[in-house]
């Protein structure tokens, strides 16, 4: 439980003397920085005590997959293994074992745990747009942009809503660039053939 | 699992990680039904931090001096550019000063319109997180107004009297097993011990004799030495900026490295732009005219930049000396040890 007063975010001095949850700035007594502080009930709440898991008392009783001497209280919602109170990891109403939780986080199966995503649509669009500054690079980057856009078309995009417009633009631009190179190569070959003939 | 629907709370703002950052990270805030999402984006990847409403302990908004500093810098640059554009009777110079002055004026107006700047910190049981997208006081207060009922729905509410009562008379709490997580705090303020500012101010003052020698003796070596002096000044300006972080130097001294870098950079850019403009306009004109002080534009820019350097150097030295004198006066007298009989 946090019973210490809040601290100034500039000089770290304790802020005593009240003035919290008021819609105005109050000066820090040490550095005189103007602060508005909003404190919520969680500040004074004790963290919930963890459970150790009950020992099996009756032979034949279901036991935890990871602790054979502990009584199982529920199955894992990910893999179905029985879990004791210690292994039970509750997440937004669902119960997982530590393994499923870690796999869900690293493989992105539990989106609420996902803390990183690569934006392939932005990468594809950047590959299609930026090399236009020095057009000769597009002979390499246009196929790369096309590949990235097609390969990762169904990959998860940003967690916040995002359409596929970047993919579409990248494919259009890359296709135009490839077409331009093909036309340019055709005329170059024709010109070389005529000059040799 | 269905993806959560998010509503945008703020636009993206830069999250500054240290003085020199390789990749700019833009941070934005989004709202879900039961949590706040902070998205840090580099453009090619995103990182997410979720703050559930039931876990938020406090939100602190601190007003900063950012608006005042920016207003001074942009206002000063705008005035200098306008004065130069009016005084110098040359199309190229007017265009150059306009190219610098107009964006500075627009930036000044924009900053004044957006209002005071702020820094916002969100605290939970295990972290104290800065929310960079709440960099304006007005916006931070609007977001706080929006979040308050959502957090109250998850946790309940507390009046300021109840908070003061609980802080003054804490109820018996269960013993904490293991060390409680210490909130990340800002580094303590320390006294300034560096030399970069002194060297920087001396270099700024050295600009005057260097300019006078350049005027008297026209030599390519001296022009090279001037450029070297400029480069070294920039270097010490950056070093001073790094050394003055989290020190008790007064703000008058702290702003001089910033002004030096900005003004020096702008004058250097203006001279390059003017040079390119002149060469493009008259490709057959001798290029000696660009470095000659007979050119009114070059002469004016030289006089103004030298005057600014001397002013900044003198101002900085005076205030640095005052700071050192004040620190010496505040230091406790050394104990006088009586001689052993």
Short mmCIF file of C-alpha atoms in Angstrom, two decimals:
data_model
loop_
_atom_site.label_atom_id
_atom_site.label_comp_id
_atom_site.label_asym_id
_atom_site.label_seq_id
_atom_site.Cartn_x
_atom_site.Cartn_y
_atom_site.Cartn_z
CA UNK A 1 0.00 0.00 0.00
CA UNK A 2 1.39 3.38 -0.96
CA UNK A 3 1.05 5.72 2.01
CA UNK A 4 3.79 8.13 0.97
CA UNK A 5 2.79 11.49 -0.52
CA UNK A 6 3.35 12.01 -4.24
CA UNK A 7 6.61 13.52 -5.45
CA UNK A 8 7.46 16.38 -7.77
CA UNK A 9 8.37 15.02 -11.20
CA UNK A 10 11.11 17.64 -11.60
CA UNK A 11 13.01 17.66 -8.30
CA UNK A 12 11.54 14.52 -6.64
CA UNK A 13 10.61 16.45 -3.47
CA UNK A 14 7.64 15.16 -1.45
CA UNK A 15 4.50 17.15 -2.08
CA UNK A 16 2.87 17.85 1.24
CA UNK A 17 0.25 20.36 2.11
CA UNK A 18 -2.66 19.06 0.05
CA UNK A 19 -3.90 20.56 -3.19
CA UNK A 20 -4.53 17.20 -4.89
CA UNK A 21 -7.45 16.43 -7.21
CA UNK A 22 -8.12 20.10 -7.74
CA UNK A 23 -8.43 21.60 -11.16
CA UNK A 24 -5.57 24.03 -10.75
CA UNK A 25 -1.78 24.16 -10.70
CA UNK A 26 -0.01 24.23 -7.37
CA UNK A 27 3.69 25.04 -6.86
CA UNK A 28 6.21 22.47 -5.66
CA UNK A 29 7.59 23.63 -2.29
CA UNK A 30 11.17 22.83 -3.37
CA UNK A 31 11.60 23.85 -7.02
CA UNK A 32 8.36 25.89 -7.47
CA UNK A 33 7.37 23.94 -10.57
CA UNK A 34 3.64 24.22 -11.20
CA UNK A 35 1.89 20.87 -10.88
CA UNK A 36 -1.61 19.46 -11.17
CA UNK A 37 -1.87 16.10 -9.42
CA UNK A 38 -4.75 13.69 -9.66
CA UNK A 39 -4.64 10.79 -7.17
CA UNK A 40 -6.93 7.78 -7.54
CA UNK A 41 -7.99 5.13 -4.99
CA UNK A 42 -5.43 2.67 -6.40
CA UNK A 43 -2.76 4.78 -4.69
CA UNK A 44 -3.90 3.50 -1.30
CA UNK A 45 -4.80 -0.04 -2.35
CA UNK A 46 -2.76 -3.01 -1.14
CA UNK A 47 -1.67 -5.46 -3.84
CA UNK A 48 -3.70 -8.70 -3.89
CA UNK A 49 -2.00 -11.55 -2.05
CA UNK A 50 -0.86 -14.41 -4.25
CA UNK A 51 -2.03 -17.98 -3.64
CA UNK A 52 0.37 -20.84 -3.02
CA UNK A 53 -1.80 -23.73 -4.12
CA UNK A 54 -3.37 -26.39 -1.88
CA UNK A 55 -1.66 -29.70 -1.21
CA UNK A 56 -3.47 -32.83 -2.41
CA UNK A 57 -5.19 -34.46 0.54
CA UNK A 58 -7.26 -37.19 -1.13
CA UNK A 59 -5.64 -39.81 -3.33
CA UNK A 60 -6.95 -39.75 -6.87
CA UNK A 61 -7.74 -36.06 -6.74
CA UNK A 62 -6.84 -34.08 -9.86
CA UNK A 63 -3.41 -32.53 -9.56
CA UNK A 64 -1.61 -29.68 -11.25
CA UNK A 65 0.40 -30.58 -14.39
CA UNK A 66 3.42 -28.59 -13.14
CA UNK A 67 3.08 -29.43 -9.38
CA UNK A 68 1.93 -33.05 -8.91
CA UNK A 69 1.48 -32.56 -5.17
CA UNK A 70 -0.83 -29.54 -5.56
CA UNK A 71 -4.58 -29.75 -6.11
CA UNK A 72 -5.81 -28.63 -9.55
CA UNK A 73 -8.34 -25.81 -9.42
CA UNK A 74 -9.04 -25.20 -13.13
CA UNK A 75 -7.85 -26.12 -16.62
CA UNK A 76 -5.74 -23.83 -18.78
CA UNK A 77 -7.82 -22.05 -21.43
CA UNK A 78 -4.92 -22.37 -23.87
CA UNK A 79 -3.76 -26.00 -23.64
CA UNK A 80 -6.26 -27.65 -21.28
CA UNK A 81 -3.67 -28.70 -18.69
CA UNK A 82 -4.82 -28.72 -15.06
CA UNK A 83 -3.46 -25.88 -12.99
CA UNK A 84 -3.10 -25.25 -9.26
CA UNK A 85 -3.75 -21.84 -7.72
CA UNK A 86 -0.05 -20.95 -8.04
CA UNK A 87 0.18 -21.71 -11.77
CA UNK A 88 -3.15 -20.12 -12.64
CA UNK A 89 -2.45 -16.82 -14.47
CA UNK A 90 -5.64 -14.87 -14.85
CA UNK A 91 -5.84 -12.43 -17.74
CA UNK A 92 -9.04 -10.53 -18.44
CA UNK A 93 -11.31 -13.34 -17.33
CA UNK A 94 -9.30 -16.14 -18.98
CA UNK A 95 -6.94 -18.51 -17.21
CA UNK A 96 -3.62 -19.62 -18.69
CA UNK A 97 -0.62 -21.63 -17.62
CA UNK A 98 2.75 -19.83 -17.64
CA UNK A 99 3.80 -21.66 -20.82
CA UNK A 100 0.71 -20.64 -22.80
CA UNK A 101 1.07 -17.11 -21.51
CA UNK A 102 4.67 -16.87 -22.73
CA UNK A 103 3.86 -18.52 -26.07
CA UNK A 104 0.82 -16.30 -26.47
CA UNK A 105 2.97 -13.23 -25.89
CA UNK A 106 5.88 -14.18 -28.17
CA UNK A 107 3.74 -15.58 -31.02
CA UNK A 108 1.10 -12.89 -30.79
CA UNK A 109 -1.78 -15.26 -30.07
CA UNK A 110 -2.88 -13.27 -27.05
CA UNK A 111 -3.24 -9.80 -28.46
CA UNK A 112 -3.67 -8.23 -25.04
CA UNK A 113 -0.08 -9.18 -24.21
CA UNK A 114 1.37 -8.12 -27.52
CA UNK A 115 3.71 -5.20 -26.99
CA UNK A 116 5.37 -4.92 -30.40
CA UNK A 117 4.37 -5.17 -34.05
CA UNK A 118 6.30 -4.60 -37.25
CA UNK A 119 4.46 -2.37 -39.73
CA UNK A 120 5.06 -4.15 -43.00
CA UNK A 121 2.65 -1.85 -44.82
CA UNK A 122 4.77 1.17 -43.89
CA UNK A 123 7.93 -0.66 -44.91
CA UNK A 124 6.43 -1.56 -48.29
CA UNK A 125 5.27 2.01 -48.90
CA UNK A 126 8.66 3.44 -47.83
CA UNK A 127 10.44 1.08 -50.24
CA UNK A 128 8.13 2.27 -53.02
CA UNK A 129 8.35 6.01 -52.27
CA UNK A 130 11.72 7.06 -50.84
CA UNK A 131 13.95 5.60 -53.59
CA UNK A 132 12.13 7.84 -56.10
CA UNK A 133 14.47 10.59 -54.91
CA UNK A 134 17.28 8.76 -56.69
CA UNK A 135 15.37 6.92 -59.36
CA UNK A 136 18.09 4.42 -60.22
CA UNK A 137 17.60 2.69 -56.86
CA UNK A 138 14.04 1.79 -57.81
CA UNK A 139 15.29 -1.00 -60.07
CA UNK A 140 16.06 -2.87 -56.83
CA UNK A 141 13.55 -1.40 -54.39
CA UNK A 142 10.44 -1.63 -56.56
CA UNK A 143 10.50 -5.47 -56.66
CA UNK A 144 11.32 -5.46 -52.93
CA UNK A 145 8.30 -3.27 -52.21
CA UNK A 146 6.10 -5.53 -54.29
CA UNK A 147 7.40 -8.63 -52.50
CA UNK A 148 6.91 -7.15 -49.02
CA UNK A 149 3.38 -5.97 -49.86
CA UNK A 150 2.31 -9.34 -51.26
CA UNK A 151 4.15 -11.53 -48.74
CA UNK A 152 2.81 -9.70 -45.69
CA UNK A 153 -0.62 -8.80 -47.08
CA UNK A 154 -2.38 -10.81 -44.37
CA UNK A 155 0.10 -10.11 -41.56
CA UNK A 156 -1.39 -8.29 -38.55
CA UNK A 157 -1.14 -4.54 -38.99
CA UNK A 158 -1.14 -1.99 -36.20
CA UNK A 159 -3.16 -2.80 -33.06
CA UNK A 160 -5.00 0.48 -33.54
CA UNK A 161 -7.22 0.49 -36.59
CA UNK A 162 -5.41 0.69 -39.89
CA UNK A 163 -6.64 -0.09 -43.41
CA UNK A 164 -4.63 -1.76 -46.21
CA UNK A 165 -4.32 1.46 -48.18
CA UNK A 166 -0.54 1.53 -47.69
CA UNK A 167 -0.21 -1.92 -49.20
CA UNK A 168 -2.37 -0.88 -52.17
CA UNK A 169 -0.34 2.30 -52.73
CA UNK A 170 2.94 0.39 -52.44
CA UNK A 171 1.79 -2.20 -55.00
CA UNK A 172 0.59 0.50 -57.42
CA UNK A 173 3.76 2.57 -57.16
CA UNK A 174 6.07 -0.42 -57.35
CA UNK A 175 4.20 -1.76 -60.38
CA UNK A 176 4.46 1.60 -62.13
CA UNK A 177 8.18 1.76 -61.43
CA UNK A 178 8.75 -1.78 -62.73
CA UNK A 179 6.69 -0.98 -65.81
CA UNK A 180 8.74 2.19 -66.38
CA UNK A 181 11.97 0.21 -66.15
CA UNK A 182 10.64 -2.41 -68.58
CA UNK A 183 9.59 0.24 -71.09
CA UNK A 184 12.91 2.00 -70.71
CA UNK A 185 14.80 -1.27 -71.19
CA UNK A 186 12.72 -2.08 -74.31
CA UNK A 187 13.45 1.26 -75.96
CA UNK A 188 17.14 0.97 -75.01
CA UNK A 189 17.36 -2.46 -76.65
CA UNK A 190 15.54 -1.18 -79.74
CA UNK A 191 17.91 1.80 -79.98
CA UNK A 192 20.99 -0.40 -79.54
CA UNK A 193 19.72 -2.85 -82.16
CA UNK A 194 19.09 -0.06 -84.67
CA UNK A 195 22.49 1.50 -84.06
CA UNK A 196 24.21 -1.88 -84.53
CA UNK A 197 22.08 -2.75 -87.57
CA UNK B 1 -9.30 -13.32 -30.09
CA UNK B 2 -11.03 -10.26 -31.52
CA UNK B 3 -8.90 -7.14 -31.65
CA UNK B 4 -9.83 -4.37 -29.27
CA UNK B 5 -11.41 -1.25 -30.73
CA UNK B 6 -9.42 1.88 -29.92
CA UNK B 7 -10.34 5.55 -30.11
CA UNK B 8 -7.59 8.11 -30.63
CA UNK B 9 -7.01 10.42 -27.66
CA UNK B 10 -4.03 12.46 -28.86
CA UNK B 11 -1.91 12.90 -31.96
CA UNK B 12 1.66 11.62 -32.14
CA UNK B 13 4.44 13.60 -30.49
CA UNK B 14 8.16 12.98 -30.20
CA UNK B 15 9.39 10.89 -27.30
CA UNK B 16 12.85 12.22 -26.54
CA UNK B 17 15.24 9.50 -25.43
CA UNK B 18 18.38 11.30 -24.30
CA UNK B 19 20.13 14.23 -25.91
CA UNK B 20 21.08 12.46 -29.14
CA UNK B 21 18.56 10.05 -30.58
CA UNK B 22 19.22 7.88 -33.58
CA UNK B 23 15.59 7.25 -34.49
CA UNK B 24 12.73 9.59 -33.70
CA UNK B 25 9.96 7.77 -31.82
CA UNK B 26 6.50 9.27 -31.97
CA UNK B 27 4.15 8.53 -29.12
CA UNK B 28 0.34 8.70 -29.19
CA UNK B 29 -2.46 7.79 -26.79
CA UNK B 30 -5.49 5.61 -27.56
CA UNK B 31 -8.50 4.73 -25.49
CA UNK B 32 -10.09 1.29 -25.06
CA UNK B 33 -12.99 0.30 -22.82
CA UNK B 34 -10.84 -0.73 -19.90
CA UNK B 35 -7.37 0.61 -20.56
CA UNK B 36 -5.25 3.36 -22.01
CA UNK B 37 -2.85 2.40 -24.80
CA UNK B 38 0.40 4.29 -25.38
CA UNK B 39 1.77 3.60 -28.89
CA UNK B 40 5.43 4.39 -29.63
CA UNK B 41 6.05 4.29 -33.37
CA UNK B 42 9.29 4.59 -35.34
CA UNK B 43 7.35 4.45 -38.60
CA UNK B 44 8.29 0.79 -39.24
CA UNK B 45 7.47 -0.80 -35.91
CA UNK B 46 5.25 -0.01 -32.97
CA UNK B 47 5.61 -0.70 -29.26
CA UNK B 48 2.61 -0.79 -26.98
CA UNK B 49 2.11 -0.06 -23.30
CA UNK B 50 -1.27 -0.69 -21.70
CA UNK B 51 -2.40 1.05 -18.55
CA UNK B 52 -5.56 -0.50 -17.15
CA UNK B 53 -7.84 2.00 -15.45
CA UNK B 54 -8.01 -0.03 -12.26
CA UNK B 55 -4.20 0.15 -11.95
CA UNK B 56 -3.64 3.88 -12.48
CA UNK B 57 -2.57 5.44 -9.18
CA UNK B 58 -1.99 9.04 -10.23
CA UNK B 59 -1.59 11.45 -13.12
CA UNK B 60 0.74 14.41 -12.71
CA UNK B 61 0.84 17.35 -15.10
CA UNK B 62 3.77 19.74 -14.70
CA UNK B 63 3.87 23.06 -16.53
CA UNK B 64 7.22 23.78 -18.20
CA UNK B 65 9.03 26.82 -19.61
CA UNK B 66 9.00 25.42 -23.13
CA UNK B 67 6.62 28.03 -24.51
CA UNK B 68 8.60 30.95 -23.12
CA UNK B 69 11.94 29.64 -24.41
CA UNK B 70 10.54 28.90 -27.87
CA UNK B 71 8.80 32.27 -28.03
CA UNK B 72 12.06 34.06 -27.17
CA UNK B 73 14.12 32.10 -29.68
CA UNK B 74 11.65 32.30 -32.57
CA UNK B 75 10.78 35.91 -31.81
CA UNK B 76 14.43 36.92 -31.75
CA UNK B 77 15.15 35.15 -35.03
CA UNK B 78 12.08 36.64 -36.68
CA UNK B 79 13.04 40.17 -35.63
CA UNK B 80 16.64 39.72 -36.79
CA UNK B 81 15.53 38.35 -40.17
CA UNK B 82 12.95 41.11 -40.70
CA UNK B 83 15.43 43.84 -39.78
CA UNK B 84 18.09 42.41 -42.07
CA UNK B 85 15.61 41.98 -44.91
CA UNK B 86 14.55 45.64 -44.59
CA UNK B 87 18.02 47.07 -44.10
CA UNK B 88 19.84 45.21 -46.85
CA UNK B 89 18.86 46.52 -50.24
CA UNK B 90 19.46 43.29 -52.12
CA UNK B 91 16.94 40.87 -53.62
CA UNK B 92 19.01 37.80 -52.83
CA UNK B 93 19.42 38.84 -49.19
CA UNK B 94 15.73 39.66 -48.83
CA UNK B 95 14.77 36.28 -50.22
CA UNK B 96 17.26 34.51 -47.96
CA UNK B 97 16.10 36.35 -44.85
CA UNK B 98 12.50 35.73 -45.87
CA UNK B 99 13.14 32.00 -46.24
CA UNK B 100 14.40 31.90 -42.67
CA UNK B 101 12.21 34.58 -41.12
CA UNK B 102 8.79 33.47 -42.38
CA UNK B 103 8.99 29.92 -40.96
CA UNK B 104 10.27 31.37 -37.66
CA UNK B 105 7.32 33.75 -37.56
CA UNK B 106 4.86 30.96 -38.34
CA UNK B 107 6.44 28.78 -35.67
CA UNK B 108 6.17 31.62 -33.15
CA UNK B 109 2.48 32.21 -33.91
CA UNK B 110 1.75 28.48 -33.77
CA UNK B 111 3.46 28.02 -30.42
CA UNK B 112 1.68 30.99 -28.90
CA UNK B 113 -1.67 29.71 -30.18
CA UNK B 114 -1.14 26.20 -28.78
CA UNK B 115 -0.50 27.57 -25.30
CA UNK B 116 1.76 26.55 -22.37
CA UNK B 117 3.73 23.33 -22.54
CA UNK B 118 3.69 20.56 -19.98
CA UNK B 119 5.08 17.17 -19.04
CA UNK B 120 2.64 14.45 -17.93
CA UNK B 121 3.52 11.37 -15.85
CA UNK B 122 1.28 8.38 -15.20
CA UNK B 123 1.97 6.25 -12.16
CA UNK B 124 1.01 2.65 -11.40
CA UNK B 125 2.23 0.28 -8.70
CA UNK B 126 5.26 -0.76 -10.78
CA UNK B 127 6.18 2.20 -13.00
CA UNK B 128 6.16 5.94 -13.53
CA UNK B 129 5.67 6.55 -17.23
CA UNK B 130 5.95 9.80 -19.12
CA UNK B 131 3.21 10.44 -21.72
CA UNK B 132 5.01 12.55 -24.37
CA UNK B 133 1.86 13.21 -26.42
CA UNK B 134 0.45 15.30 -23.54
CA UNK B 135 3.03 18.05 -24.12
CA UNK B 136 0.55 20.95 -24.04
CA UNK B 137 -1.18 21.95 -20.82
CA UNK B 138 -4.54 22.48 -22.50
CA UNK B 139 -4.48 19.06 -24.17
CA UNK B 140 -3.29 17.31 -21.00
CA UNK B 141 -6.17 18.79 -19.00
CA UNK B 142 -8.71 17.77 -21.66
CA UNK B 143 -7.41 14.21 -21.64
CA UNK B 144 -7.49 14.14 -17.85
CA UNK B 145 -11.12 15.32 -17.95
CA UNK B 146 -11.91 12.46 -20.30
CA UNK B 147 -10.08 9.83 -18.27
CA UNK B 148 -11.37 10.82 -14.86
CA UNK B 149 -14.87 9.28 -15.19
CA UNK B 150 -13.44 6.11 -16.75
CA UNK B 151 -10.95 5.64 -13.90
CA UNK B 152 -13.64 6.50 -11.36
CA UNK B 153 -15.88 3.81 -12.86
CA UNK B 154 -13.05 1.27 -12.40
CA UNK B 155 -11.77 2.38 -8.99
CA UNK B 156 -14.18 4.82 -7.38
CA UNK B 157 -13.36 8.39 -6.45
CA UNK B 158 -11.53 10.23 -3.70
CA UNK B 159 -11.99 13.83 -2.65
CA UNK B 160 -8.95 15.94 -1.82
CA UNK B 161 -9.93 15.89 1.89
CA UNK B 162 -10.02 12.09 1.92
CA UNK B 163 -6.60 11.95 0.24
CA UNK B 164 -5.05 14.31 2.77
CA UNK B 165 -6.60 12.32 5.61
CA UNK B 166 -5.27 9.02 4.29
CA UNK B 167 -1.77 10.46 3.71
CA UNK B 168 -1.72 11.97 7.18
CA UNK B 169 -3.15 8.93 9.02
CA UNK B 170 -2.31 5.80 7.07
CA UNK B 171 -4.21 2.68 8.27
CA UNK B 172 -2.27 -0.45 9.33
CA UNK B 173 -0.93 -2.03 6.19
CA UNK B 174 0.13 -5.67 5.76
CA UNK B 175 3.91 -6.17 5.77
CA UNK B 176 5.51 -5.90 2.37
CA UNK B 177 7.53 -9.00 1.45
CA UNK B 178 10.65 -7.98 -0.41
CA UNK B 179 11.57 -4.47 -1.52
CA UNK B 180 8.70 -2.37 -2.76
CA UNK B 181 9.16 -1.20 -6.33
CA UNK B 182 10.79 2.23 -6.25
CA UNK B 183 9.22 4.63 -8.71
CA UNK B 184 11.55 5.87 -11.37
CA UNK B 185 12.55 9.34 -10.29
CA UNK B 186 14.21 12.21 -12.07
CA UNK B 187 17.96 12.50 -11.43
CA UNK B 188 18.87 14.79 -8.54
CA UNK B 189 20.00 18.32 -9.30
CA UNK B 190 23.79 18.62 -8.91
CA UNK B 191 26.12 21.59 -8.85
CA UNK B 192 27.85 22.43 -12.11
CA UNK B 193 31.56 21.52 -12.25
CA UNK B 194 32.29 21.61 -15.97
CA UNK B 195 34.46 23.85 -18.13
CA UNK B 196 32.54 23.71 -21.42
CA UNK B 197 30.56 26.87 -20.78
CA UNK B 198 33.68 28.91 -19.97
CA UNK B 199 35.44 27.66 -23.12
CA UNK B 200 32.32 28.28 -25.21
CA UNK B 201 32.00 31.88 -23.98
CA UNK B 202 35.70 32.51 -24.65
CA UNK B 203 35.33 31.14 -28.17
CA UNK B 204 32.34 33.41 -28.76
CA UNK B 205 34.41 36.41 -27.65
CA UNK B 206 37.31 35.25 -29.85
CA UNK B 207 35.05 35.70 -32.88
CA UNK B 208 35.63 39.48 -32.71
CA UNK B 209 39.44 39.51 -33.05
CA UNK B 210 39.23 36.75 -35.66
CA UNK B 211 36.79 38.83 -37.72
CA UNK B 212 38.96 41.96 -37.39
CA UNK B 213 42.05 40.07 -38.50
CA UNK B 214 40.08 38.62 -41.43
CA UNK B 215 39.03 42.11 -42.49
CA UNK B 216 42.57 43.45 -42.20
CA UNK B 217 44.39 40.52 -43.81
CA UNK B 218 42.46 38.74 -46.55
CA UNK B 219 43.81 35.21 -46.63
CA UNK B 220 42.42 31.78 -47.41
CA UNK B 221 44.16 30.39 -44.32
CA UNK B 222 42.38 32.88 -42.09
CA UNK B 223 39.04 32.01 -43.63
CA UNK B 224 39.79 28.37 -42.96
CA UNK B 225 40.69 29.26 -39.38
CA UNK B 226 37.34 31.08 -39.06
CA UNK B 227 35.50 27.99 -40.20
CA UNK B 228 37.52 25.92 -37.76
CA UNK B 229 36.61 28.35 -34.96
CA UNK B 230 32.94 28.01 -35.92
CA UNK B 231 33.16 24.22 -35.86
CA UNK B 232 34.92 24.18 -32.48
CA UNK B 233 32.33 26.62 -31.10
CA UNK B 234 29.55 24.30 -32.23
CA UNK B 235 31.32 21.37 -30.61
CA UNK B 236 31.63 23.14 -27.28
CA UNK B 237 28.04 24.35 -27.58
CA UNK B 238 26.90 20.73 -27.77
CA UNK B 239 29.26 19.73 -24.94
CA UNK B 240 27.88 22.56 -22.79
CA UNK B 241 24.32 21.41 -23.47
CA UNK B 242 25.20 17.91 -22.31
CA UNK B 243 27.13 19.07 -19.22
CA UNK B 244 24.45 21.46 -18.01
CA UNK B 245 21.71 18.80 -17.76
CA UNK B 246 20.36 18.31 -14.24
CA UNK B 247 22.63 21.03 -12.81
CA UNK B 248 21.76 24.09 -10.78
CA UNK B 249 23.12 26.53 -13.38
CA UNK B 250 20.76 29.45 -13.79
CA UNK B 251 18.59 29.52 -16.88
CA UNK B 252 20.37 32.60 -18.25
CA UNK B 253 23.58 30.60 -18.67
CA UNK B 254 21.77 27.44 -19.77
CA UNK B 255 20.06 29.12 -22.72
CA UNK B 256 23.27 30.50 -24.26
CA UNK B 257 24.51 27.19 -25.77
CA UNK B 258 21.07 26.74 -27.32
CA UNK B 259 21.03 30.24 -28.74
CA UNK B 260 24.62 29.83 -29.99
CA UNK B 261 23.77 26.65 -31.87
CA UNK B 262 20.56 28.02 -33.33
CA UNK B 263 21.93 31.42 -34.35
CA UNK B 264 25.23 30.01 -35.59
CA UNK B 265 23.44 27.35 -37.58
CA UNK B 266 21.02 29.82 -39.10
CA UNK B 267 23.73 32.29 -40.09
CA UNK B 268 25.80 29.48 -41.60
CA UNK B 269 22.77 28.25 -43.51
CA UNK B 270 21.92 31.78 -44.64
CA UNK B 271 25.44 32.34 -45.96
CA UNK B 272 25.39 29.04 -47.85
CA UNK B 273 21.95 29.77 -49.33
CA UNK B 274 23.01 33.29 -50.28
CA UNK B 275 26.17 31.96 -51.89
CA UNK B 276 24.25 29.40 -53.94
CA UNK B 277 21.63 31.99 -54.88
CA UNK B 278 24.26 34.48 -56.04
CA UNK B 279 26.22 31.93 -58.04
CA UNK B 280 23.02 30.70 -59.70
CA UNK B 281 21.96 34.27 -60.54
CA UNK B 282 25.36 35.37 -61.89
CA UNK B 283 27.34 32.28 -62.79
CA UNK B 284 29.99 34.37 -64.53
CA UNK B 285 30.56 36.77 -61.64
CA UNK B 286 33.83 36.25 -59.74
CA UNK B 287 33.30 34.14 -56.64
CA UNK B 288 35.74 36.30 -54.66
CA UNK B 289 32.84 38.72 -54.23
CA UNK B 290 31.05 36.20 -52.03
CA UNK B 291 33.75 36.22 -49.39
CA UNK B 292 34.65 39.87 -49.78
CA UNK B 293 33.45 42.25 -47.11
CA UNK B 294 32.76 44.76 -49.84
CA UNK B 295 29.59 42.80 -50.50
CA UNK B 296 26.92 44.56 -48.35
CA UNK B 297 25.06 41.33 -47.60
CA UNK B 298 28.18 39.51 -46.46
CA UNK B 299 29.31 42.55 -44.49
CA UNK B 300 25.96 42.89 -42.71
CA UNK B 301 25.79 39.20 -41.85
CA UNK B 302 29.37 39.31 -40.57
CA UNK B 303 28.72 42.36 -38.38
CA UNK B 304 25.47 40.94 -36.97
CA UNK B 305 26.89 37.47 -36.29
CA UNK B 306 30.04 38.88 -34.67
CA UNK B 307 27.98 41.28 -32.53
CA UNK B 308 25.73 38.40 -31.45
CA UNK B 309 28.74 36.23 -30.60
CA UNK B 310 30.31 38.98 -28.48
CA UNK B 311 27.00 39.70 -26.74
CA UNK B 312 26.33 36.04 -25.97
CA UNK B 313 29.92 35.46 -24.85
CA UNK B 314 30.01 38.52 -22.58
CA UNK B 315 26.54 37.81 -21.17
CA UNK B 316 27.47 34.21 -20.50
CA UNK B 317 30.78 35.04 -18.82
CA UNK B 318 29.14 37.60 -16.54
CA UNK B 319 26.41 35.22 -15.42
CA UNK B 320 28.80 32.29 -15.07
CA UNK B 321 31.01 34.40 -12.85
CA UNK B 322 28.01 35.42 -10.75
CA UNK B 323 26.97 31.77 -10.41
CA UNK B 324 30.48 30.75 -9.28
CA UNK B 325 30.65 33.65 -6.83
CA UNK B 326 27.26 32.70 -5.38
CA UNK B 327 28.36 29.09 -5.01
CA UNK B 328 31.60 30.08 -3.29
CA UNK B 329 29.67 32.29 -0.88
CA UNK B 330 27.22 29.48 -0.10
CA UNK B 331 29.93 26.83 0.49
CA UNK B 332 30.53 26.18 4.24
CA UNK B 333 33.72 27.61 5.65
CA UNK B 334 36.41 24.96 6.08
CA UNK B 335 36.88 24.00 9.72
CA UNK B 336 39.92 25.62 11.15
CA UNK B 337 42.01 22.86 12.75
CA UNK B 338 43.87 24.13 15.82
CA UNK B 339 47.56 23.29 15.82
CA UNK B 340 48.55 20.31 17.92
CA UNK B 341 50.45 21.41 21.02
#
